[in-house]
Amino acid sequence: MTTRDTMYSEDISDSHKHVVSVLQDGVTKLPPELDEAGNVEYKTKLDNTSSHRAIHLATQLQWRLAEGDGHALYIVGVHDNGDVVGISDKEFEHTIDTLENMAQQLDNARIVSIKKRVLHDSERVVAEVRLAQKALLPQTELRVAVLGDYGAGKSTVLGCLTHGEADDGRGKARLNLMRHQHELESGHTSSITLSTVGFDGDGRVQNYTNNRSAEHIFQRSQHVVTFIDTCGHAKHLKTTARALTGYSPHVFCVVIPADAVEVSTTTREYIQIAAALGMPLMVAVSKMDIADKAGFAALMHELLGTLDAVLPERSKCIVVNVDEHQSLADDMMRMSVVPIFTTSAVRTLGFGDLTAVLGKSLAKRVAYSTDGVKPFEFHIEHLYSIDTVGTVATGWVHSGAVAAGGAADTQQLVIGPDSSGNFVEADVSSIHTLRTPTESAKAGMSASLAIQPRSPITIQKGMVVLGADQLEAGGRRISSEFTATVTVLCSDLVKMQAVVVHIRSTYHLATIVDIGSSTELQPPGCAQATTGLRLRLSGNVRELIYPGMPVVARDGRSLTFAGRVTAAM
């Protein structure tokens, strides 16, 4: 923080003395404004602002608040070069009104103080206006993996949920989620896309209908639902498998088109994976506007039969205009019921119940540790390189907490493993949670960490950041061999069969070295037979393995098995 930033910071200690202030008599010049850093903004005056200008000003205020850890200082009546010129009383009133409107646009900021002085030999005034973020309520986040066959309408359903717009029957709603030109041209998702719906303290939905950006949604929301849109086509199976193991979903939402002739093999596999991993499950039936009565009845009969066969201990509930959203959400998260929602993106039907249940659903953090230890553990999902910051990793905090500069309990952090199983010490210089600068990140939230390794290492997706003294805790081992209890999704497995195993956000070629029957760690309510496997990663690759870690395997364009690790060897 620069001298001038410290001088105007609202939370400075009393021992700091202002070198110069626009409120001091006789001051006619301040240091020039710093455009690229700090929480101080100079404004000569703010009046007659257009709608486009108002949006720019609100964004600028948000950035200044972030620079000041929730505090910003606007100095009115001063040019950017620091010349103190003053403004009239009428211009000052307009300026304050504009600042209030800027704060209202952000919905999480307010003016906390206004101090002004009248310039000598004139009636012009200058002022210091302090703004601060409102006290934020603790936020919760729920991650929902949206799965379904090719053409089921997953992206269209999410487009309606996140943007509140009806589809035109030709895929208009899904365009808001697609990231690549070939996706826009083909209409098919080929990458993982994250989209968000929030809920404020009163349960009101916050999406792009009433918010202009994801940052605005996060700022106004107490509960955030992050949707993980996956690929339906078999040629993108690698990407979908990575979403299941690497993006830490709390709920599976399987989308089935109402005009389907039958429950597809792919849909059955996703239901089986939900059972194998012990995941809460919900079903969204899409395209109700084009379903015929007889075909829909046959489809529902087959769907209920499939759910009964795979998850016999869970009740099935077709949700239509229910009032008890809280109890339904609780039962779904306890894995005692599978709610089925019927929706139409064209007519925007069925989304009210769906969003209401998600708004009441709270994630139960999976305890990967078997000895009661809750160390800091962060899984890297994606990487960015920012010139002024360095490597920024986005992902999910599985347990513990971390603060900028180290872990919350000052323990040393390490990052890894590389292909040889090595970890190196690392520092976390800054943190964002839900796109908001914060001092720390805690378990149960997605976060972005600016990571600075102390030794050379190529940071990759699938790596882990955790406390150095926790590498061997909770059954963790850096190993190339492990056992797992899985549900087989294809034909019978054979010893020495090669499969591609997905671990967190990475994948490796592995060999099945032993096969046996096992019911250990079989998820409750799962009627599927489980198999105990011993797998060895090929190519001398070593990974961080621990009990309870989800694994999904594929062979070409088909899924082979899914389950959880029982032990690292």
XYZ file of C-alpha atoms in Angstrom:
569
model
C 0.000 0.000 0.000
C 1.400 3.399 -0.957
C 1.831 6.325 1.413
C -1.199 8.046 -0.018
C -3.323 4.895 0.250
C -2.349 4.529 3.891
C -3.052 8.177 4.517
C -6.647 7.816 3.385
C -7.322 4.299 4.639
C -10.277 4.172 7.023
C -8.779 1.500 9.256
C -5.354 3.057 9.866
C -4.141 3.287 13.424
C -4.198 6.575 15.306
C -0.424 6.688 15.213
C -0.482 7.407 11.452
C -0.478 11.120 10.714
C -1.936 12.589 7.532
C 0.806 14.142 5.468
C -1.727 16.223 3.565
C -5.517 16.276 3.311
C -7.867 18.206 1.105
C -9.708 19.195 4.298
C -6.717 21.127 5.640
C -6.877 24.891 5.199
C -4.596 26.271 2.516
C -4.078 22.971 0.687
C -4.215 23.598 -3.072
C -2.392 20.539 -4.376
C -2.493 16.790 -3.655
C -0.299 14.006 -5.048
C -1.556 12.867 -8.479
C -4.188 10.128 -8.456
C -2.989 6.537 -8.790
C -5.134 5.006 -11.520
C -3.891 1.435 -11.208
C -3.743 0.908 -7.452
C -5.181 2.017 -4.138
C -8.593 2.769 -2.682
C -8.530 6.545 -3.339
C -10.395 8.111 -6.270
C -10.330 11.795 -7.283
C -13.506 13.272 -8.783
C -13.908 16.884 -9.802
C -17.683 16.444 -9.904
C -20.280 13.843 -10.858
C -23.417 15.114 -12.531
C -25.461 14.527 -15.678
C -24.212 10.925 -15.908
C -25.564 8.706 -18.660
C -26.658 5.119 -17.999
C -23.463 3.797 -19.598
C -21.372 6.166 -17.480
C -23.259 5.110 -14.346
C -22.357 1.458 -14.933
C -18.706 2.404 -15.430
C -18.690 4.456 -12.223
C -20.235 1.606 -10.201
C -17.629 -0.818 -11.548
C -14.905 1.666 -10.640
C -16.281 1.945 -7.096
C -16.326 -1.844 -6.785
C -12.652 -1.961 -7.773
C -11.689 0.793 -5.311
C -13.522 -1.073 -2.531
C -11.631 -4.222 -3.418
C -8.320 -2.331 -3.332
C -9.151 -1.035 0.139
C -10.417 -4.337 1.584
C -13.969 -3.002 1.639
C -13.168 0.697 2.099
C -12.889 3.475 -0.493
C -12.261 7.220 -0.299
C -13.580 9.621 -2.923
C -12.030 13.094 -2.886
C -14.445 15.542 -4.517
C -13.457 18.839 -6.142
C -9.972 17.665 -7.154
C -8.572 16.994 -10.631
C -6.753 13.731 -11.391
C -3.428 15.614 -11.335
C -4.113 16.689 -7.746
C -5.173 20.303 -8.370
C -7.736 21.400 -5.760
C -10.396 23.405 -7.637
C -13.633 22.944 -5.684
C -17.216 22.814 -6.948
C -20.456 24.668 -6.242
C -22.947 23.557 -3.603
C -25.372 22.423 -6.313
C -22.665 20.405 -8.077
C -21.693 18.915 -4.712
C -25.287 17.778 -4.065
C -25.434 16.153 -7.507
C -22.100 14.452 -6.854
C -23.274 12.980 -3.542
C -26.489 11.770 -5.206
C -24.425 10.055 -7.892
C -22.184 8.398 -5.300
C -25.255 7.102 -3.470
C -26.629 5.705 -6.731
C -23.295 4.002 -7.399
C -23.415 2.368 -3.973
C -27.029 1.289 -4.531
C -26.104 -0.303 -7.851
C -23.545 -2.475 -6.071
C -26.169 -3.259 -3.422
C -23.456 -4.010 -0.854
C -21.901 -0.569 -0.286
C -22.869 2.612 1.520
C -21.559 6.081 2.295
C -20.239 6.128 5.865
C -19.042 9.718 6.169
C -18.925 13.025 4.302
C -16.503 15.751 5.365
C -16.219 18.986 3.390
C -14.541 22.352 3.552
C -15.213 25.674 1.855
C -12.254 27.084 -0.054
C -10.964 30.493 1.010
C -12.080 33.532 -1.038
C -14.803 31.495 -2.821
C -17.992 29.585 -2.192
C -16.631 26.429 -3.778
C -16.298 23.284 -1.686
C -14.114 20.181 -1.540
C -14.871 16.982 0.346
C -13.766 13.550 1.454
C -16.489 10.912 1.015
C -15.833 7.539 2.597
C -17.636 4.440 1.384
C -17.566 0.930 2.780
C -18.995 -2.459 1.987
C -21.904 -3.523 4.127
C -21.226 -6.308 6.590
C -21.578 -9.482 4.543
C -23.485 -12.478 5.869
C -21.699 -15.832 5.821
C -22.154 -17.378 2.382
C -22.805 -20.997 1.523
C -22.222 -22.651 -1.827
C -23.777 -25.702 -3.448
C -22.253 -27.297 -6.530
C -24.570 -29.149 -8.908
C -23.187 -31.323 -11.713
C -25.680 -31.246 -14.590
C -25.485 -34.520 -16.516
C -27.388 -35.979 -19.403
C -27.240 -37.530 -22.821
C -26.464 -35.761 -26.048
C -29.379 -33.436 -26.934
C -31.102 -33.689 -23.536
C -31.261 -29.895 -23.182
C -28.846 -29.412 -20.265
C -27.461 -26.061 -21.405
C -30.917 -24.800 -22.339
C -32.275 -25.622 -18.887
C -29.330 -23.845 -17.272
C -29.738 -20.872 -19.596
C -33.304 -20.435 -18.354
C -32.284 -20.873 -14.721
C -29.377 -18.441 -14.790
C -30.759 -15.786 -17.149
C -34.496 -16.089 -16.520
C -35.265 -16.040 -20.247
C -37.531 -18.355 -22.185
C -36.075 -20.422 -24.989
C -37.318 -19.924 -28.543
C -37.371 -23.669 -29.268
C -34.150 -23.410 -31.278
C -31.622 -23.123 -28.479
C -31.586 -19.391 -27.790
C -31.298 -19.882 -24.008
C -28.185 -22.055 -24.234
C -26.196 -19.428 -26.136
C -25.526 -17.579 -22.872
C -23.493 -20.527 -21.557
C -21.444 -21.560 -24.577
C -17.788 -20.580 -24.579
C -16.463 -21.492 -28.037
C -17.429 -20.675 -31.598
C -17.796 -24.335 -32.561
C -20.234 -24.783 -29.653
C -22.339 -21.903 -30.944
C -22.312 -23.366 -34.445
C -23.068 -26.956 -33.470
C -25.215 -26.285 -30.400
C -23.305 -28.940 -28.442
C -21.238 -28.358 -25.302
C -17.608 -29.526 -25.519
C -16.193 -27.936 -22.356
C -17.068 -27.540 -18.690
C -19.014 -24.344 -18.052
C -19.815 -22.924 -14.625
C -22.939 -20.808 -14.167
C -24.514 -19.346 -11.062
C -27.823 -18.646 -9.365
C -27.861 -16.926 -5.989
C -30.354 -16.438 -3.181
C -30.363 -13.446 -0.855
C -31.155 -13.506 2.850
C -34.904 -13.469 2.120
C -34.678 -16.328 -0.384
C -35.137 -14.142 -3.472
C -33.505 -15.484 -6.618
C -30.477 -13.554 -7.887
C -29.593 -14.255 -11.514
C -28.835 -12.255 -14.646
C -32.425 -11.033 -14.806
C -31.845 -8.680 -11.885
C -28.024 -8.520 -11.887
C -25.607 -7.372 -14.548
C -22.681 -9.681 -13.688
C -21.654 -12.773 -11.755
C -19.822 -10.517 -9.287
C -23.055 -8.660 -8.594
C -24.897 -11.962 -8.026
C -22.255 -13.075 -5.532
C -22.348 -9.771 -3.671
C -26.110 -9.903 -3.200
C -26.379 -13.605 -2.362
C -26.204 -15.435 0.913
C -26.512 -18.857 -0.748
C -24.933 -19.561 -4.131
C -25.681 -22.502 -6.421
C -22.936 -23.207 -8.956
C -24.013 -25.359 -11.905
C -21.368 -27.488 -13.619
C -22.561 -27.914 -17.203
C -21.056 -31.071 -18.707
C -20.837 -32.563 -22.178
C -23.341 -35.073 -23.492
C -21.538 -36.417 -26.535
C -19.402 -39.529 -26.124
C -16.394 -37.929 -27.814
C -16.192 -35.447 -24.926
C -16.444 -38.122 -22.228
C -12.987 -37.188 -20.888
C -14.241 -33.692 -20.080
C -17.391 -34.959 -18.360
C -15.411 -37.471 -16.280
C -13.124 -34.655 -15.129
C -16.159 -32.686 -13.959
C -17.274 -35.606 -11.787
C -13.960 -36.100 -9.986
C -12.318 -32.696 -10.253
C -15.055 -30.127 -9.641
C -16.299 -31.447 -6.288
C -20.063 -31.549 -6.994
C -22.454 -31.945 -4.070
C -25.494 -32.963 -6.117
C -26.039 -34.723 -9.428
C -28.820 -33.363 -11.626
C -29.630 -35.737 -14.490
C -31.517 -34.140 -17.381
C -33.820 -36.310 -19.512
C -35.808 -35.017 -22.519
C -39.545 -35.613 -22.217
C -39.748 -36.654 -25.880
C -37.193 -39.466 -25.440
C -38.349 -42.922 -26.457
C -36.522 -44.569 -23.564
C -34.055 -43.942 -20.752
C -30.738 -44.003 -22.584
C -27.719 -46.066 -21.584
C -25.815 -42.856 -20.787
C -28.564 -41.685 -18.439
C -28.574 -45.056 -16.670
C -24.807 -44.807 -16.201
C -25.078 -41.370 -14.577
C -27.698 -42.693 -12.153
C -25.411 -45.620 -11.377
C -22.472 -43.266 -10.780
C -24.579 -41.200 -8.381
C -25.302 -44.386 -6.471
C -21.694 -45.594 -6.598
C -20.345 -42.304 -5.247
C -23.134 -41.913 -2.695
C -24.313 -38.594 -4.154
C -27.658 -36.794 -3.734
C -29.579 -37.038 -6.996
C -32.279 -35.011 -8.680
C -33.849 -35.446 -12.120
C -34.989 -32.650 -14.427
C -37.261 -33.706 -17.275
C -36.848 -31.146 -20.063
C -38.843 -30.298 -23.214
C -42.268 -30.885 -21.676
C -43.748 -28.590 -24.346
C -43.122 -31.203 -27.054
C -43.969 -34.364 -25.095
C -46.999 -36.472 -25.984
C -49.037 -37.961 -23.187
C -48.553 -41.640 -24.005
C -44.831 -41.347 -24.682
C -44.220 -39.328 -21.535
C -46.118 -41.844 -19.405
C -44.013 -44.691 -20.794
C -40.811 -42.733 -20.223
C -41.704 -41.940 -16.614
C -42.588 -45.566 -15.948
C -39.173 -46.653 -17.235
C -37.384 -43.869 -15.330
C -39.029 -44.791 -12.032
C -38.176 -48.433 -12.674
C -34.532 -47.540 -13.268
C -34.358 -45.454 -10.099
C -36.002 -48.230 -8.077
C -33.524 -50.779 -9.402
C -30.418 -48.659 -8.718
C -31.544 -46.728 -5.613
C -34.263 -48.808 -3.947
C -33.822 -47.162 -0.534
C -34.569 -43.670 -1.846
C -38.144 -42.510 -2.362
C -39.078 -40.946 -5.696
C -41.121 -37.763 -5.829
C -42.497 -36.009 -8.902
C -42.515 -32.338 -7.862
C -45.455 -30.223 -9.014
C -46.270 -26.974 -7.197
C -45.183 -28.182 -3.758
C -44.967 -25.936 -0.698
C -42.533 -27.897 1.479
C -39.353 -26.995 -0.387
C -37.221 -27.054 2.772
C -38.155 -30.595 3.779
C -37.760 -31.819 0.195
C -34.314 -30.224 -0.009
C -33.286 -31.753 3.320
C -34.484 -35.204 2.271
C -32.647 -34.951 -1.049
C -29.368 -33.974 0.632
C -29.828 -36.824 3.148
C -30.209 -39.118 0.115
C -33.617 -40.346 1.206
C -35.511 -39.027 -1.823
C -34.926 -38.380 -5.533
C -37.044 -35.388 -6.649
C -38.147 -35.319 -10.278
C -38.930 -31.917 -11.827
C -40.808 -31.482 -15.093
C -39.703 -28.395 -17.000
C -40.216 -26.522 -20.241
C -37.660 -23.925 -21.293
C -39.988 -22.581 -23.980
C -42.860 -22.018 -21.545
C -40.564 -21.480 -18.507
C -42.539 -24.068 -16.528
C -41.262 -26.035 -13.549
C -38.278 -23.811 -12.752
C -39.925 -22.277 -9.688
C -39.900 -25.520 -7.713
C -36.455 -26.430 -9.012
C -34.835 -23.160 -7.939
C -36.714 -23.149 -4.615
C -35.400 -26.597 -3.671
C -31.839 -25.697 -4.686
C -32.136 -22.491 -2.683
C -32.857 -24.545 0.433
C -30.218 -27.228 -0.198
C -27.053 -26.968 1.852
C -23.982 -29.012 1.069
C -22.638 -31.437 3.594
C -18.872 -31.332 3.319
C -17.363 -34.755 2.707
C -14.925 -35.755 5.449
C -12.032 -37.334 3.545
C -9.984 -37.705 6.709
C -10.505 -40.917 8.668
C -8.728 -39.805 11.841
C -10.723 -36.683 12.626
C -7.983 -34.324 11.387
C -9.267 -31.409 9.307
C -6.191 -30.032 7.530
C -6.286 -27.354 4.890
C -6.795 -28.933 1.487
C -7.416 -27.146 -1.799
C -7.924 -28.898 -5.144
C -6.844 -27.038 -8.277
C -9.458 -27.128 -11.031
C -8.217 -24.453 -13.420
C -5.179 -22.215 -13.907
C -4.644 -18.665 -15.091
C -1.531 -16.555 -15.565
C -1.870 -12.859 -14.697
C 1.027 -10.527 -15.461
C 0.844 -8.522 -12.235
C 0.026 -11.486 -9.990
C 1.527 -14.660 -11.439
C -0.167 -18.054 -11.352
C -3.747 -18.046 -10.104
C -5.426 -21.366 -9.332
C -9.176 -21.770 -9.014
C -10.727 -24.674 -7.168
C -12.502 -25.922 -4.081
C -11.447 -25.746 -0.429
C -12.172 -29.247 0.873
C -11.173 -28.680 4.461
C -9.464 -26.276 6.811
C -8.770 -22.626 5.991
C -6.062 -20.535 4.378
C -5.152 -16.879 4.751
C -3.156 -14.727 2.361
C 0.471 -15.304 3.328
C -0.074 -18.837 4.659
C -2.592 -21.150 6.260
C -4.966 -19.852 8.893
C -2.849 -21.454 11.620
C 0.422 -20.213 10.008
C 1.463 -23.725 8.964
C 3.649 -23.992 5.891
C 1.825 -24.827 2.657
C 2.994 -27.200 -0.061
C 1.777 -27.772 -3.611
C 1.965 -30.910 -5.735
C 2.380 -33.622 -6.631
C 4.261 -33.524 -9.923
C 4.534 -36.701 -11.992
C 7.226 -37.988 -9.618
C 5.110 -37.355 -6.532
C 7.100 -34.365 -5.335
C 5.675 -31.419 -3.384
C 7.306 -28.006 -2.955
C 6.695 -25.266 -0.426
C 4.468 -22.440 -1.612
C 2.932 -19.175 -0.464
C -0.537 -17.761 -1.126
C -0.210 -14.029 -1.770
C -3.873 -13.152 -2.356
C -7.296 -14.804 -2.266
C -10.657 -14.333 -3.963
C -13.809 -16.213 -3.002
C -16.795 -15.946 -5.326
C -14.831 -13.307 -7.290
C -14.504 -11.067 -4.247
C -11.129 -10.231 -2.628
C -10.942 -11.765 0.839
C -8.365 -12.309 3.542
C -9.044 -16.044 3.848
C -10.830 -18.985 2.275
C -12.565 -21.667 4.317
C -13.847 -25.178 3.728
C -16.980 -25.447 1.648
C -16.283 -22.580 -0.761
C -14.738 -22.176 -4.183
C -11.730 -19.887 -4.241
C -8.980 -18.408 -6.391
C -5.494 -18.446 -4.913
C -2.462 -16.541 -6.190
C 0.196 -19.210 -5.646
C 3.936 -18.566 -5.483
C 6.014 -21.771 -5.247
C 9.323 -21.425 -3.436
C 10.977 -23.998 -5.712
C 10.535 -24.673 -9.438
C 7.460 -26.735 -10.252
C 5.020 -26.756 -13.156
C 1.625 -26.133 -11.587
C -1.074 -28.234 -13.247
C -4.754 -29.027 -12.897
C -5.378 -31.764 -10.378
C -2.657 -30.654 -7.987
C -3.362 -30.030 -4.304
C -2.368 -27.247 -1.923
C -2.274 -28.332 1.717
C -0.337 -28.072 4.952
C 3.143 -29.585 4.775
C 2.623 -31.595 7.960
C -0.572 -33.149 6.597
C 0.871 -35.076 3.655
C 0.729 -38.347 5.561
C -2.351 -37.555 7.681
C -5.823 -39.016 7.211
C -4.599 -42.015 5.247
C -2.965 -39.840 2.578
C -0.070 -41.343 0.691
C 1.925 -40.370 -2.353
C 1.621 -43.587 -4.276
C 1.170 -45.161 -7.679
C -1.024 -47.990 -6.412
C -4.324 -48.055 -4.551
C -7.448 -50.087 -3.874
C -10.983 -48.937 -4.565
C -14.539 -50.159 -4.186
C -16.334 -49.519 -7.483
C -19.483 -50.174 -9.437
C -18.766 -51.696 -12.844
C -20.594 -49.863 -15.628
C -19.571 -51.969 -18.623
C -18.835 -55.618 -19.306
C -16.813 -57.690 -16.890
C -13.358 -56.436 -15.967
C -10.260 -58.588 -16.337
C -6.866 -58.499 -14.657
C -4.169 -56.424 -16.374
C -6.823 -54.492 -18.257
C -5.749 -50.928 -19.065
C -8.139 -48.106 -18.222
C -7.926 -44.325 -17.959
C -8.495 -43.317 -14.331
C -9.690 -39.822 -13.413
C -8.338 -38.512 -10.099
C -9.369 -34.982 -9.140
C -8.893 -32.822 -12.273
C -6.297 -35.048 -13.862
C -6.259 -38.500 -15.423
C -3.719 -41.307 -15.872
C -3.425 -44.622 -17.635
C -3.735 -47.397 -15.073
C -3.701 -51.188 -14.936
C -6.110 -53.386 -12.980
C -3.724 -55.642 -11.090
C -6.275 -57.460 -8.944
C -10.045 -57.964 -8.803
C -12.143 -59.150 -5.887
C -15.663 -58.791 -4.527
C -16.211 -56.195 -1.823
C -19.008 -54.447 0.024
C -16.672 -52.164 2.006
C -17.645 -48.491 1.735
C -20.708 -49.411 -0.321
C -22.885 -46.267 -0.358
C -26.075 -46.547 1.691
C -29.159 -47.331 -0.337
C -27.163 -48.569 -3.334
C -28.431 -51.880 -4.686
C -25.627 -52.321 -7.196
C -22.987 -54.974 -6.679
C -19.605 -53.480 -5.884
C -16.210 -54.794 -6.796
C -12.886 -54.342 -5.045
C -10.076 -53.388 -7.409
C -6.367 -52.852 -7.044
C -5.005 -50.409 -9.585
C -1.511 -49.300 -10.522
C -0.794 -46.032 -12.332
C 1.356 -46.531 -15.418
C 4.590 -44.768 -16.324
C 5.930 -44.454 -12.782
C 3.371 -41.737 -12.075
C 2.712 -41.075 -8.393
C -0.344 -39.278 -7.047
C -1.675 -38.097 -3.707
C -4.204 -40.796 -2.782
C -6.452 -41.040 0.264
C -9.512 -43.028 1.405
C -12.859 -41.779 0.155
C -11.451 -40.043 -2.913
C -13.775 -40.435 -5.931
C -12.437 -42.199 -9.020
C -14.046 -42.643 -12.427
C -12.526 -44.782 -15.183
C -13.161 -44.891 -18.898
C -12.108 -47.033 -21.815
C -12.265 -45.152 -25.079
C -15.708 -43.563 -25.366
C -17.386 -45.549 -22.610
C -17.312 -45.387 -18.838
C -15.811 -48.448 -17.164
C -16.388 -48.048 -13.440
C -16.922 -45.463 -10.694
C -16.341 -45.595 -6.980
C -14.158 -44.425 -4.117
C -10.634 -45.225 -2.960
C -10.372 -47.499 0.076
C -6.615 -47.279 0.659
C -3.352 -46.127 -0.880
C -0.665 -48.820 -1.080
